Each structure stands twice: as structure tokens, then as C-alpha cells.
PDB file of C-alpha atoms and ligand atoms in Angstrom:
ATOM      1  CA  UNK A  74     -59.617-132.992  -3.697  1.00 71.00           C
ATOM      2  CA  UNK A  75     -60.209-134.783  -0.620  1.00 94.00           C
ATOM      3  CA  UNK A  76     -61.946-133.613   2.691  1.00 98.00           C
ATOM      4  CA  UNK A  77     -61.141-136.977   4.315  1.00 98.00           C
ATOM      5  CA  UNK A  78     -60.959-136.481   8.051  1.00 98.00           C
ATOM      6  CA  UNK A  79     -63.023-133.389   8.064  1.00 98.00           C
ATOM      7  CA  UNK A  80     -66.495-133.222   9.597  1.00 98.00           C
ATOM      8  CA  UNK A  81     -69.213-130.830   7.897  1.00 99.00           C
ATOM      9  CA  UNK A  82     -72.179-129.703   9.550  1.00 99.00           C
ATOM     10  CA  UNK A  83     -74.950-128.575   7.282  1.00 99.00           C
ATOM     11  CA  UNK A  84     -78.020-126.953   8.660  1.00 99.00           C
ATOM     12  CA  UNK A  85     -81.447-127.464   7.099  1.00 98.00           C
ATOM     13  CA  UNK A  86     -79.953-130.511   5.020  1.00 98.00           C
ATOM     14  CA  UNK A  87     -83.014-133.016   4.937  1.00 98.00           C
ATOM     15  CA  UNK A  88     -83.828-131.705   1.506  1.00 97.00           C
ATOM     16  CA  UNK A  89     -82.887-129.383  -1.367  1.00 97.00           C
ATOM     17  CA  UNK A  90     -79.568-127.173  -1.392  1.00 98.00           C
ATOM     18  CA  UNK A  91     -78.763-128.486   1.874  1.00 98.00           C
ATOM     19  CA  UNK A  92     -79.004-132.089   1.103  1.00 98.00           C
ATOM     20  CA  UNK A  93     -77.198-131.371  -2.378  1.00 98.00           C
ATOM     21  CA  UNK A  94     -74.474-129.679  -0.499  1.00 98.00           C
ATOM     22  CA  UNK A  95     -74.182-132.518   2.031  1.00 99.00           C
ATOM     23  CA  UNK A  96     -73.780-135.088  -0.575  1.00 98.00           C
ATOM     24  CA  UNK A  97     -71.184-133.236  -2.539  1.00 98.00           C
ATOM     25  CA  UNK A  98     -69.275-132.931   0.538  1.00 98.00           C
ATOM     26  CA  UNK A  99     -69.483-136.485   1.405  1.00 98.00           C
ATOM     27  CA  UNK A 100     -68.415-137.306  -2.089  1.00 98.00           C
ATOM     28  CA  UNK A 101     -65.399-135.338  -1.255  1.00 98.00           C
ATOM     29  CA  UNK A 102     -64.879-137.630   1.667  1.00 98.00           C
ATOM     30  CA  UNK A 103     -66.044-135.252   4.604  1.00 98.00           C
ATOM     31  CA  UNK A 104     -68.007-136.898   7.289  1.00 98.00           C
ATOM     32  CA  UNK A 105     -71.087-134.973   7.229  1.00 99.00           C
ATOM     33  CA  UNK A 106     -73.950-133.822   9.900  1.00 99.00           C
ATOM     34  CA  UNK A 107     -77.371-133.366   8.625  1.00 99.00           C
ATOM     35  CA  UNK A 108     -79.911-131.282  10.266  1.00 99.00           C
ATOM     36  CA  UNK A 109     -83.474-130.147  10.494  1.00 98.00           C
ATOM     37  CA  UNK A 110     -86.219-129.439  12.935  1.00 98.00           C
ATOM     38  CA  UNK A 111     -87.849-133.005  12.585  1.00 98.00           C
ATOM     39  CA  UNK A 112     -86.681-136.196  13.955  1.00 98.00           C
ATOM     40  CA  UNK A 113     -88.442-138.734  11.558  1.00 98.00           C
ATOM     41  CA  UNK A 114     -86.903-142.256  10.783  1.00 98.00           C
ATOM     42  CA  UNK A 115     -86.369-140.949   7.155  1.00 98.00           C
ATOM     43  CA  UNK A 116     -84.270-138.225   8.300  1.00 98.00           C
ATOM     44  CA  UNK A 117     -82.031-140.699   9.856  1.00 98.00           C
ATOM     45  CA  UNK A 118     -82.364-142.868   7.014  1.00 98.00           C
ATOM     46  CA  UNK A 119     -81.320-139.910   4.533  1.00 98.00           C
ATOM     47  CA  UNK A 120     -77.890-139.988   6.512  1.00 98.00           C
ATOM     48  CA  UNK A 121     -77.516-143.561   6.623  1.00 98.00           C
ATOM     49  CA  UNK A 122     -77.796-143.858   2.708  1.00 98.00           C
ATOM     50  CA  UNK A 123     -75.136-141.126   2.454  1.00 98.00           C
ATOM     51  CA  UNK A 124     -72.857-142.666   4.821  1.00 98.00           C
ATOM     52  CA  UNK A 125     -73.251-145.872   2.563  1.00 98.00           C
ATOM     53  CA  UNK A 126     -72.976-144.407  -0.619  1.00 98.00           C
ATOM     54  CA  UNK A 127     -69.892-141.971  -0.036  1.00 98.00           C
ATOM     55  CA  UNK A 128     -68.037-144.244   2.665  1.00 98.00           C
ATOM     56  CA  UNK A 129     -68.070-141.505   5.243  1.00 98.00           C
ATOM     57  CA  UNK A 130     -69.445-141.158   8.837  1.00 98.00           C
ATOM     58  CA  UNK A 131     -73.122-139.612   8.346  1.00 98.00           C
ATOM     59  CA  UNK A 132     -75.427-138.366  11.329  1.00 98.00           C
ATOM     60  CA  UNK A 133     -78.593-136.475  11.515  1.00 99.00           C
ATOM     61  CA  UNK A 134     -79.173-134.282  14.336  1.00 99.00           C
ATOM     62  CA  UNK A 135     -82.350-132.809  15.200  1.00 98.00           C
ATOM     63  CA  UNK A 136     -82.054-128.997  15.958  1.00 99.00           C
ATOM     64  CA  UNK A 137     -84.794-126.041  15.437  1.00 99.00           C
ATOM     65  CA  UNK A 138     -82.557-123.211  13.548  1.00 98.00           C
ATOM     66  CA  UNK A 139     -85.124-120.532  14.980  1.00 98.00           C
ATOM     67  CA  UNK A 140     -83.927-121.205  18.501  1.00 98.00           C
ATOM     68  CA  UNK A 141     -80.301-119.959  19.248  1.00 98.00           C
ATOM     69  CA  UNK A 142     -79.760-122.505  22.073  1.00 98.00           C
ATOM     70  CA  UNK A 143     -80.545-125.329  19.761  1.00 99.00           C
ATOM     71  CA  UNK A 144     -78.413-123.821  16.954  1.00 99.00           C
ATOM     72  CA  UNK A 145     -75.328-123.727  19.466  1.00 99.00           C
ATOM     73  CA  UNK A 146     -76.224-127.151  20.775  1.00 99.00           C
ATOM     74  CA  UNK A 147     -76.202-128.500  17.305  1.00 99.00           C
ATOM     75  CA  UNK A 148     -72.443-127.684  16.949  1.00 99.00           C
ATOM     76  CA  UNK A 149     -72.052-129.054  20.545  1.00 98.00           C
ATOM     77  CA  UNK A 150     -73.663-132.530  19.701  1.00 98.00           C
ATOM     78  CA  UNK A 151     -71.584-132.575  16.505  1.00 98.00           C
ATOM     79  CA  UNK A 152     -68.635-132.505  18.664  1.00 98.00           C
ATOM     80  CA  UNK A 153     -66.438-131.371  15.516  1.00 98.00           C
ATOM     81  CA  UNK A 154     -67.180-128.701  12.918  1.00 98.00           C
ATOM     82  CA  UNK A 155     -64.355-128.041  10.457  1.00 99.00           C
ATOM     83  CA  UNK A 156     -67.021-127.094   7.652  1.00 99.00           C
ATOM     84  CA  UNK A 157     -70.008-125.271   8.707  1.00 99.00           C
ATOM     85  CA  UNK A 158     -72.584-124.535   6.118  1.00 99.00           C
ATOM     86  CA  UNK A 159     -75.331-122.051   7.112  1.00 99.00           C
ATOM     87  CA  UNK A 160     -78.352-123.414   4.764  1.00 98.00           C
ATOM     88  CA  UNK A 161     -81.657-123.752   6.610  1.00 98.00           C
ATOM     89  CA  UNK A 162     -83.847-121.058   5.255  1.00 97.00           C
ATOM     90  CA  UNK A 163     -87.773-120.177   4.989  1.00 95.00           C
ATOM     91  CA  UNK A 164     -89.548-117.603   2.821  1.00 92.00           C
ATOM     92  CA  UNK A 165     -92.577-115.574   3.070  1.00 92.00           C
ATOM     93  CA  UNK A 166     -94.147-113.055   0.422  1.00 92.00           C
ATOM     94  CA  UNK A 167     -96.450-110.172   1.607  1.00 93.00           C
ATOM     95  CA  UNK A 168     -96.471-106.564   1.222  1.00 96.00           C
ATOM     96  CA  UNK A 169     -94.309-104.756   4.146  1.00 97.00           C
ATOM     97  CA  UNK A 170     -97.350-103.012   5.785  1.00 97.00           C
ATOM     98  CA  UNK A 171     -99.204-106.468   5.626  1.00 97.00           C
ATOM     99  CA  UNK A 172     -96.241-108.692   6.843  1.00 97.00           C
ATOM    100  CA  UNK A 173     -97.112-110.986   9.379  1.00 98.00           C
ATOM    101  CA  UNK A 174     -94.807-110.234  12.368  1.00 98.00           C
ATOM    102  CA  UNK A 175     -94.523-114.013  13.471  1.00 98.00           C
ATOM    103  CA  UNK A 176     -93.154-114.440   9.654  1.00 97.00           C
ATOM    104  CA  UNK A 177     -90.897-111.614   9.961  1.00 98.00           C
ATOM    105  CA  UNK A 178     -89.473-113.193  13.211  1.00 98.00           C
ATOM    106  CA  UNK A 179     -89.220-116.464  12.048  1.00 98.00           C
ATOM    107  CA  UNK A 180     -87.212-115.579   8.960  1.00 98.00           C
ATOM    108  CA  UNK A 181     -84.965-113.337  10.600  1.00 98.00           C
ATOM    109  CA  UNK A 182     -84.463-116.045  12.980  1.00 98.00           C
ATOM    110  CA  UNK A 183     -83.869-119.180  10.690  1.00 98.00           C
ATOM    111  CA  UNK A 184     -82.240-117.185   7.847  1.00 98.00           C
ATOM    112  CA  UNK A 185     -79.954-115.071   9.682  1.00 98.00           C
ATOM    113  CA  UNK A 186     -79.726-115.298  13.428  1.00 99.00           C
ATOM    114  CA  UNK A 187     -79.136-119.103  13.269  1.00 99.00           C
ATOM    115  CA  UNK A 188     -75.730-118.340  11.366  1.00 99.00           C
ATOM    116  CA  UNK A 189     -74.661-115.933  14.226  1.00 99.00           C
ATOM    117  CA  UNK A 190     -75.120-118.788  16.546  1.00 99.00           C
ATOM    118  CA  UNK A 191     -73.868-121.639  14.807  1.00 99.00           C
ATOM    119  CA  UNK A 192     -70.691-119.579  13.740  1.00 99.00           C
ATOM    120  CA  UNK A 193     -70.080-118.453  17.294  1.00 99.00           C
ATOM    121  CA  UNK A 194     -70.174-122.033  18.513  1.00 99.00           C
ATOM    122  CA  UNK A 195     -68.163-123.560  15.827  1.00 99.00           C
ATOM    123  CA  UNK A 196     -65.354-121.093  15.639  1.00 98.00           C
ATOM    124  CA  UNK A 197     -63.491-122.303  18.816  1.00 98.00           C
ATOM    125  CA  UNK A 198     -63.735-125.911  17.436  1.00 98.00           C
ATOM    126  CA  UNK A 199     -62.202-124.725  14.383  1.00 98.00           C
ATOM    127  CA  UNK A 200     -59.496-122.749  15.820  1.00 98.00           C
ATOM    128  CA  UNK A 201     -58.805-125.818  18.053  1.00 98.00           C
ATOM    129  CA  UNK A 202     -58.318-127.953  15.081  1.00 98.00           C
ATOM    130  CA  UNK A 203     -56.319-125.251  13.089  1.00 98.00           C
ATOM    131  CA  UNK A 204     -58.520-124.988   9.860  1.00 98.00           C
ATOM    132  CA  UNK A 205     -62.043-124.023   9.251  1.00 98.00           C
ATOM    133  CA  UNK A 206     -64.456-123.019   6.431  1.00 98.00           C
ATOM    134  CA  UNK A 207     -67.661-121.329   6.836  1.00 99.00           C
ATOM    135  CA  UNK A 208     -70.008-120.984   3.756  1.00 99.00           C
ATOM    136  CA  UNK A 209     -73.273-119.237   4.296  1.00 99.00           C
ATOM    137  CA  UNK A 210     -75.970-120.052   1.547  1.00 98.00           C
ATOM    138  CA  UNK A 211     -77.238-116.454   1.019  1.00 98.00           C
ATOM    139  CA  UNK A 212     -78.923-115.630  -1.998  1.00 97.00           C
ATOM    140  CA  UNK A 213     -79.286-113.187  -5.088  1.00 97.00           C
ATOM    141  CA  UNK A 214     -81.540-111.516  -3.029  1.00 96.00           C
ATOM    142  CA  UNK A 215     -78.556-110.944  -0.671  1.00 98.00           C
ATOM    143  CA  UNK A 216     -77.140-108.658  -3.262  1.00 98.00           C
ATOM    144  CA  UNK A 217     -80.534-107.324  -4.770  1.00 97.00           C
ATOM    145  CA  UNK A 218     -84.084-107.088  -3.970  1.00 96.00           C
ATOM    146  CA  UNK A 219     -87.654-107.802  -5.158  1.00 93.00           C
ATOM    147  CA  UNK A 220     -90.845-106.485  -3.686  1.00 93.00           C
ATOM    148  CA  UNK A 221     -92.975-108.153  -1.071  1.00 93.00           C
ATOM    149  CA  UNK A 222     -89.761-110.157   0.302  1.00 94.00           C
ATOM    150  CA  UNK A 223     -88.767-107.871   2.922  1.00 97.00           C
ATOM    151  CA  UNK A 224     -87.809-110.009   5.814  1.00 97.00           C
ATOM    152  CA  UNK A 225     -86.082-112.664   3.225  1.00 97.00           C
ATOM    153  CA  UNK A 226     -84.209-109.798   1.594  1.00 97.00           C
ATOM    154  CA  UNK A 227     -83.040-108.076   5.093  1.00 98.00           C
ATOM    155  CA  UNK A 228     -82.030-111.548   6.386  1.00 98.00           C
ATOM    156  CA  UNK A 229     -79.834-112.466   3.165  1.00 98.00           C
ATOM    157  CA  UNK A 230     -78.290-108.885   3.141  1.00 98.00           C
ATOM    158  CA  UNK A 231     -77.364-109.582   6.915  1.00 99.00           C
ATOM    159  CA  UNK A 232     -75.696-112.935   5.994  1.00 99.00           C
ATOM    160  CA  UNK A 233     -73.622-111.354   3.428  1.00 99.00           C
ATOM    161  CA  UNK A 234     -72.766-108.816   5.995  1.00 99.00           C
ATOM    162  CA  UNK A 235     -72.108-111.033   8.639  1.00 99.00           C
ATOM    163  CA  UNK A 236     -69.798-113.380   6.211  1.00 99.00           C
ATOM    164  CA  UNK A 237     -67.611-110.439   5.672  1.00 99.00           C
ATOM    165  CA  UNK A 238     -67.144-109.633   9.474  1.00 99.00           C
ATOM    166  CA  UNK A 239     -66.282-113.167   9.963  1.00 99.00           C
ATOM    167  CA  UNK A 240     -64.075-113.066   7.615  1.00 99.00           C
ATOM    168  CA  UNK A 241     -62.220-109.924   8.874  1.00 99.00           C
ATOM    169  CA  UNK A 242     -62.026-111.580  12.552  1.00 98.00           C
ATOM    170  CA  UNK A 243     -60.257-114.845  10.988  1.00 98.00           C
ATOM    171  CA  UNK A 244     -58.474-113.321   8.248  1.00 98.00           C
ATOM    172  CA  UNK A 245     -54.956-114.233   9.933  1.00 98.00           C
ATOM    173  CA  UNK A 246     -56.076-117.517  10.715  1.00 98.00           C
ATOM    174  CA  UNK A 247     -56.623-120.714   8.280  1.00 98.00           C
ATOM    175  CA  UNK A 248     -60.201-119.915   8.390  1.00 98.00           C
ATOM    176  CA  UNK A 249     -62.231-118.685   5.749  1.00 99.00           C
ATOM    177  CA  UNK A 250     -65.999-117.296   5.771  1.00 99.00           C
ATOM    178  CA  UNK A 251     -67.872-116.687   2.536  1.00 99.00           C
ATOM    179  CA  UNK A 252     -71.422-116.420   1.180  1.00 99.00           C
ATOM    180  CA  UNK A 253     -72.812-118.305  -2.052  1.00 98.00           C
ATOM    181  CA  UNK A 254     -75.819-116.258  -3.787  1.00 98.00           C
ATOM    182  CA  UNK A 255     -77.703-118.738  -5.871  1.00 97.00           C
ATOM    183  CA  UNK A 256     -80.456-117.339  -8.307  1.00 97.00           C
ATOM    184  CA  UNK A 257     -83.153-119.916  -8.800  1.00 95.00           C
ATOM    185  CA  UNK A 258     -82.437-123.591  -8.201  1.00 97.00           C
ATOM    186  CA  UNK A 259     -84.123-126.547  -9.166  1.00 93.00           C
ATOM    187  CA  UNK A 260     -85.049-128.082  -5.986  1.00 94.00           C
ATOM    188  CA  UNK A 261     -87.754-130.734  -5.571  1.00 88.00           C
ATOM    189  CA  UNK A 262     -90.268-127.791  -4.158  1.00 81.00           C
ATOM    190  CA  UNK A 263     -89.603-125.567  -7.377  1.00 88.00           C
ATOM    191  CA  UNK A 264     -89.974-129.020  -9.644  1.00 90.00           C
ATOM    192  CA  UNK A 265     -93.282-129.652  -7.991  1.00 86.00           C
ATOM    193  CA  UNK A 266     -94.544-126.261  -8.981  1.00 86.00           C
ATOM    194  CA  UNK A 267     -93.969-126.892 -12.867  1.00 92.00           C
ATOM    195  CA  UNK A 268     -97.032-129.056 -13.484  1.00 92.00           C
ATOM    196  CA  UNK A 269     -99.500-126.603 -11.741  1.00 89.00           C
ATOM    197  CA  UNK A 270     -98.069-123.648 -13.660  1.00 89.00           C
ATOM    198  CA  UNK A 271     -98.036-125.383 -16.704  1.00 93.00           C
ATOM    199  CA  UNK A 272    -101.680-125.901 -16.541  1.00 94.00           C
ATOM    200  CA  UNK A 273    -102.306-122.566 -14.931  1.00 90.00           C
ATOM    201  CA  UNK A 274    -100.931-120.804 -17.980  1.00 91.00           C
ATOM    202  CA  UNK A 275    -101.681-123.593 -20.454  1.00 94.00           C
ATOM    203  CA  UNK A 276     -97.876-123.592 -21.513  1.00 95.00           C
ATOM    204  CA  UNK A 277     -94.989-126.081 -22.166  1.00 96.00           C
ATOM    205  CA  UNK A 278     -92.748-127.085 -19.644  1.00 94.00           C
ATOM    206  CA  UNK A 279     -90.112-124.962 -21.384  1.00 94.00           C
ATOM    207  CA  UNK A 280     -92.165-122.038 -21.328  1.00 94.00           C
ATOM    208  CA  UNK A 281     -93.139-121.954 -17.907  1.00 92.00           C
ATOM    209  CA  UNK A 282     -89.362-122.440 -16.895  1.00 94.00           C
ATOM    210  CA  UNK A 283     -87.948-119.729 -19.298  1.00 93.00           C
ATOM    211  CA  UNK A 284     -90.885-117.145 -19.203  1.00 91.00           C
ATOM    212  CA  UNK A 285     -92.399-117.681 -15.769  1.00 89.00           C
ATOM    213  CA  UNK A 286     -89.976-118.875 -13.445  1.00 91.00           C
ATOM    214  CA  UNK A 287     -86.650-117.555 -14.678  1.00 95.00           C
ATOM    215  CA  UNK A 288     -87.756-114.136 -16.070  1.00 93.00           C
ATOM    216  CA  UNK A 289     -84.850-112.486 -14.121  1.00 93.00           C
ATOM    217  CA  UNK A 290     -82.202-115.520 -14.724  1.00 96.00           C
ATOM    218  CA  UNK A 291     -80.520-114.690 -18.015  1.00 97.00           C
ATOM    219  CA  UNK A 292     -79.125-117.973 -18.556  1.00 96.00           C
ATOM    220  CA  UNK A 293     -82.894-119.198 -18.348  1.00 95.00           C
ATOM    221  CA  UNK A 294     -81.627-122.361 -16.770  1.00 95.00           C
ATOM    222  CA  UNK A 295     -82.075-122.986 -13.143  1.00 96.00           C
ATOM    223  CA  UNK A 296     -78.801-123.978 -10.912  1.00 97.00           C
ATOM    224  CA  UNK A 297     -78.603-127.226  -9.648  1.00 97.00           C
ATOM    225  CA  UNK A 298     -78.002-128.355  -6.029  1.00 98.00           C
ATOM    226  CA  UNK A 299     -74.986-130.431  -7.233  1.00 98.00           C
ATOM    227  CA  UNK A 300     -73.498-127.102  -8.683  1.00 98.00           C
ATOM    228  CA  UNK A 301     -73.844-125.310  -5.167  1.00 98.00           C
ATOM    229  CA  UNK A 302     -72.651-128.531  -3.645  1.00 98.00           C
ATOM    230  CA  UNK A 303     -69.587-128.149  -5.917  1.00 98.00           C
ATOM    231  CA  UNK A 304     -69.062-124.638  -5.314  1.00 98.00           C
ATOM    232  CA  UNK A 305     -69.037-125.338  -1.524  1.00 99.00           C
ATOM    233  CA  UNK A 306     -66.511-127.929  -1.902  1.00 98.00           C
ATOM    234  CA  UNK A 307     -64.340-125.742  -3.993  1.00 98.00           C
ATOM    235  CA  UNK A 308     -64.473-123.004  -1.121  1.00 98.00           C
ATOM    236  CA  UNK A 309     -63.314-125.912   1.032  1.00 98.00           C
ATOM    237  CA  UNK A 310     -60.305-126.722  -1.012  1.00 98.00           C
ATOM    238  CA  UNK A 311     -56.738-125.223  -0.943  1.00 97.00           C
ATOM    239  CA  UNK A 312     -57.257-123.134  -4.119  1.00 97.00           C
ATOM    240  CA  UNK A 313     -60.144-121.437  -1.962  1.00 98.00           C
ATOM    241  CA  UNK A 314     -57.725-120.631   0.972  1.00 98.00           C
ATOM    242  CA  UNK A 315     -57.313-117.126   0.137  1.00 98.00           C
ATOM    243  CA  UNK A 316     -60.898-116.471  -0.861  1.00 98.00           C
ATOM    244  CA  UNK A 317     -62.705-114.758   2.199  1.00 99.00           C
ATOM    245  CA  UNK A 318     -65.101-112.330   2.827  1.00 98.00           C
ATOM    246  CA  UNK A 319     -66.891-112.482  -0.414  1.00 98.00           C
ATOM    247  CA  UNK A 320     -69.825-113.521  -2.357  1.00 98.00           C
ATOM    248  CA  UNK A 321     -69.986-116.084  -5.358  1.00 98.00           C
ATOM    249  CA  UNK A 322     -72.947-115.741  -7.361  1.00 98.00           C
ATOM    250  CA  UNK A 323     -74.317-119.093  -8.880  1.00 98.00           C
ATOM    251  CA  UNK A 324     -77.497-117.451 -10.676  1.00 98.00           C
ATOM    252  CA  UNK A 325     -77.227-117.588 -14.562  1.00 98.00           C
ATOM    253  CA  UNK A 326     -76.378-113.806 -14.704  1.00 98.00           C
ATOM    254  CA  UNK A 327     -78.915-112.628 -12.610  1.00 97.00           C
ATOM    255  CA  UNK A 328     -76.829-109.833 -10.530  1.00 97.00           C
ATOM    256  CA  UNK A 329     -74.979-109.033 -13.816  1.00 97.00           C
ATOM    257  CA  UNK A 330     -78.048-107.384 -15.149  1.00 92.00           C
TER     258      UNK A 330
HETATM  259  P1  NAD B   8     -85.879-126.484   1.096  1.00 67.61           P
HETATM  260  O1  NAD B   8     -86.978-125.842   1.719  1.00 67.61           O
HETATM  261  O2  NAD B   8     -85.797-127.602   0.190  1.00 67.61           O
HETATM  262  O3  NAD B   8     -84.827-126.300   2.379  1.00 67.61           O
HETATM  263  C1  NAD B   8     -84.933-125.760   3.485  1.00 67.61           C
HETATM  264  C2  NAD B   8     -84.140-126.822   4.342  1.00 67.61           C
HETATM  265  O4  NAD B   8     -84.282-125.715   5.791  1.00 67.61           O
HETATM  266  C3  NAD B   8     -85.046-127.660   4.677  1.00 67.61           C
HETATM  267  O5  NAD B   8     -83.988-129.032   5.041  1.00 67.61           O
HETATM  268  C4  NAD B   8     -85.783-127.524   5.966  1.00 67.61           C
HETATM  269  O6  NAD B   8     -86.037-128.633   6.941  1.00 67.61           O
HETATM  270  C5  NAD B   8     -84.720-126.660   6.740  1.00 67.61           C
HETATM  271  N1  NAD B   8     -85.498-125.691   7.608  1.00 67.61           N
HETATM  272  C6  NAD B   8     -86.604-124.945   7.698  1.00 67.61           C
HETATM  273  N2  NAD B   8     -86.920-124.621   8.985  1.00 67.61           N
HETATM  274  C7  NAD B   8     -85.798-124.926   9.824  1.00 67.61           C
HETATM  275  C8  NAD B   8     -85.551-124.826  11.127  1.00 67.61           C
HETATM  276  N3  NAD B   8     -86.411-123.854  11.928  1.00 67.61           N
HETATM  277  N4  NAD B   8     -84.488-125.310  11.698  1.00 67.61           N
HETATM  278  C9  NAD B   8     -83.791-126.337  11.082  1.00 67.61           C
HETATM  279  N5  NAD B   8     -83.985-126.750   9.474  1.00 67.61           N
HETATM  280  C10 NAD B   8     -85.057-125.731   9.096  1.00 67.61           C
HETATM  281  O7  NAD B   8     -85.129-124.964   0.499  1.00 67.61           O
HETATM  282  P2  NAD B   8     -84.074-124.700  -0.413  1.00 67.61           P
HETATM  283  O8  NAD B   8     -84.535-124.253  -1.909  1.00 67.61           O
HETATM  284  O9  NAD B   8     -82.980-126.047  -0.223  1.00 67.61           O
HETATM  285  O10 NAD B   8     -83.225-123.682   0.350  1.00 67.61           O
HETATM  286  C11 NAD B   8     -82.103-124.021   1.088  1.00 67.61           C
HETATM  287  C12 NAD B   8     -81.399-122.479   1.242  1.00 67.61           C
HETATM  288  O11 NAD B   8     -81.026-121.653   0.106  1.00 67.61           O
HETATM  289  C13 NAD B   8     -81.982-121.301   1.975  1.00 67.61           C
HETATM  290  O12 NAD B   8     -81.709-120.590   2.785  1.00 67.61           O
HETATM  291  C14 NAD B   8     -82.906-120.520   0.799  1.00 67.61           C
HETATM  292  O13 NAD B   8     -83.077-119.331   1.133  1.00 67.61           O
HETATM  293  C15 NAD B   8     -81.739-120.556   0.041  1.00 67.61           C
HETATM  294  N6  NAD B   8     -81.696-120.035  -1.315  1.00 67.61           N
HETATM  295  C16 NAD B   8     -82.621-121.176  -2.284  1.00 67.61           C
HETATM  296  C17 NAD B   8     -83.066-120.750  -3.438  1.00 67.61           C
HETATM  297  C18 NAD B   8     -83.897-121.573  -4.636  1.00 67.61           C
HETATM  298  O14 NAD B   8     -83.970-121.019  -5.631  1.00 67.61           O
HETATM  299  N7  NAD B   8     -84.208-122.834  -4.105  1.00 67.61           N
HETATM  300  C19 NAD B   8     -82.382-119.641  -4.291  1.00 67.61           C
HETATM  301  C20 NAD B   8     -81.252-118.926  -3.497  1.00 67.61           C
HETATM  302  C21 NAD B   8     -81.277-119.168  -2.175  1.00 67.61           C
END
């Protein structure tokens, strides 16, 4: 399929899943806007590389997704936003009675409130263009819970709920809004933890992956950033035009348990 002529804005896309999604959207022909809160040469170089590799226009725009006005400014600076992927996210793990208030506020702001601001800013552009796709990267933790992740789980459940509401508000327009719920995904951050965990448990890589990291993922395999990018591209396709207000799990069976 071709997304030629479409512009995609992907929040939090200078690493991990966001970068993988940006690359797959570019591979499908979309112009892409990468984002994070830093403004380093390497951020802009990343966009330039994607542009060159896939023959699309690729830009990097700095905006801090913990700040509502910067979320809205990102969409304004992009100028066009046919595809919005709300991906920026952080995590903090602590029991709720010891959960630092500033961590709670940051997680709710970046993982949930940013999607409110970018969606509110992008919808008028999608309506003017007569087409739009909103893809929210939630989590298996948008559908289930684990202890010590109260802020993350509250935010991800919130994103799933907001996706349904946006879908209802746009149901009679050529705009869809869905949430992808990944299980554990092999990102550079996760990959980097494997050698230390192997040492800590005196285990092989395979044992660490299957028996320590993927205890809740029945497939015993990580999802990949390419698979999440492919799922996003599918949600942007004509085949997915009637898929709205729902979640797609990419979790190796986690939420089937
Ligand atoms: P990551 O740390 O590699 O990527 C997070 C991205 O968000 C980075 O580009 C980072 O720069 C950006 N970011 C962080 N704070 C920001 C801010 N204030 N403003 C703008 N950008 C900011 O992690 P990831 O694993 O790729 O996670 C991406 C998304 O996928 C997150 O929403 C995460 O909750 C979700 N997710 C990840 C997994 C997993 O196993 N990795 C599983 C389920 C859901």
C-alpha cells in the first residue's frame, strides 16, 4: 500500500517503537515528522537518514510532550498531520504509597495528556484534508494491570478510553482512532538489559528472555518495532477504514491469559 502524500507525526520517535513506526510509515511512502524533547544534531541526522533511505520528506521537531502547549505547537509546526501516532512514554515503578508525586505527574502528562493535546490540535487539520488516522501506542497495561505501575497503568487505560471517545466523535468522518497494545517489545533499552540480567541470574540469553523477561508473554518472544510499525501501517490502510475505537494487541498472547 502507499501512503504517498500523507504526513505522519510520531511523538517520541528518536528511539525504540516510535522510530520503528516512523521507519515503517516512511517505507510505505509517508512523509514523517520525528519528535522528542531533545534537539541534538543526531536527532536531525536520524530524520535525514530516514528521508534518504525511503525517498520521503523527514523532519525532526523538538517538543516536550510533558507540556500541553508544546504538544499543540508540534502539530502546528508540522503544518500537516494526516497520521498522528501518539507514542511518547516513560515508566516509573514503585508501590502507590511511595510513588513520587512528580513521577506520577510526568507519566500522566507524557503518556496520556499529550495524546489529548496532539489529537485536539490535529483533528482540524485531518478534517480540512478529508482523511485522518490516529494511532495511540498504549500497552498490554492499557488492558490489564501489574503491581507498582499505578501511573503507567492509569495513563494507558486512559489512552484506551480516550481512543474510543475520539473514534465516536469522528465515526461519520473518514478519520479513525485506535490503540495498539504491545506486550514486551525488543527495543534497544530492553536489549541493553539482557547481558546484565544474564550475569545476575547466571543464565543463558534464551533463559533470561523466556524465564525472566517474558514470563507473562505466552509466545516467549518479544514483539518487534517493525511489527508495531507494520500494524500502524495496516491501521492507515483502506482495509482498516472501518476499524475504529478499538484496541489491537501485539502481545504474543499476554492478554488472552
Ligand atoms: P523508548 O524509551 O525507547 O522511547 C520513548 C520515546 O519517547 C523516546 O523517543 C523518548 O525520547 C520519548 N520521550 C520521552 N519523554 C518525552 C517527552 N517529554 N517529550 C517527547 N518525547 C519524549 O521506549 P519504547 O519502549 O520505544 O516506548 C514507546 C512507547 O511504547 C511508550 O508509550 C511505551 O509506554 C510503549 N510501550 C512499550 C513497550 C515495550 O516493551 N518497550 C510495551 C508496551 C508499550
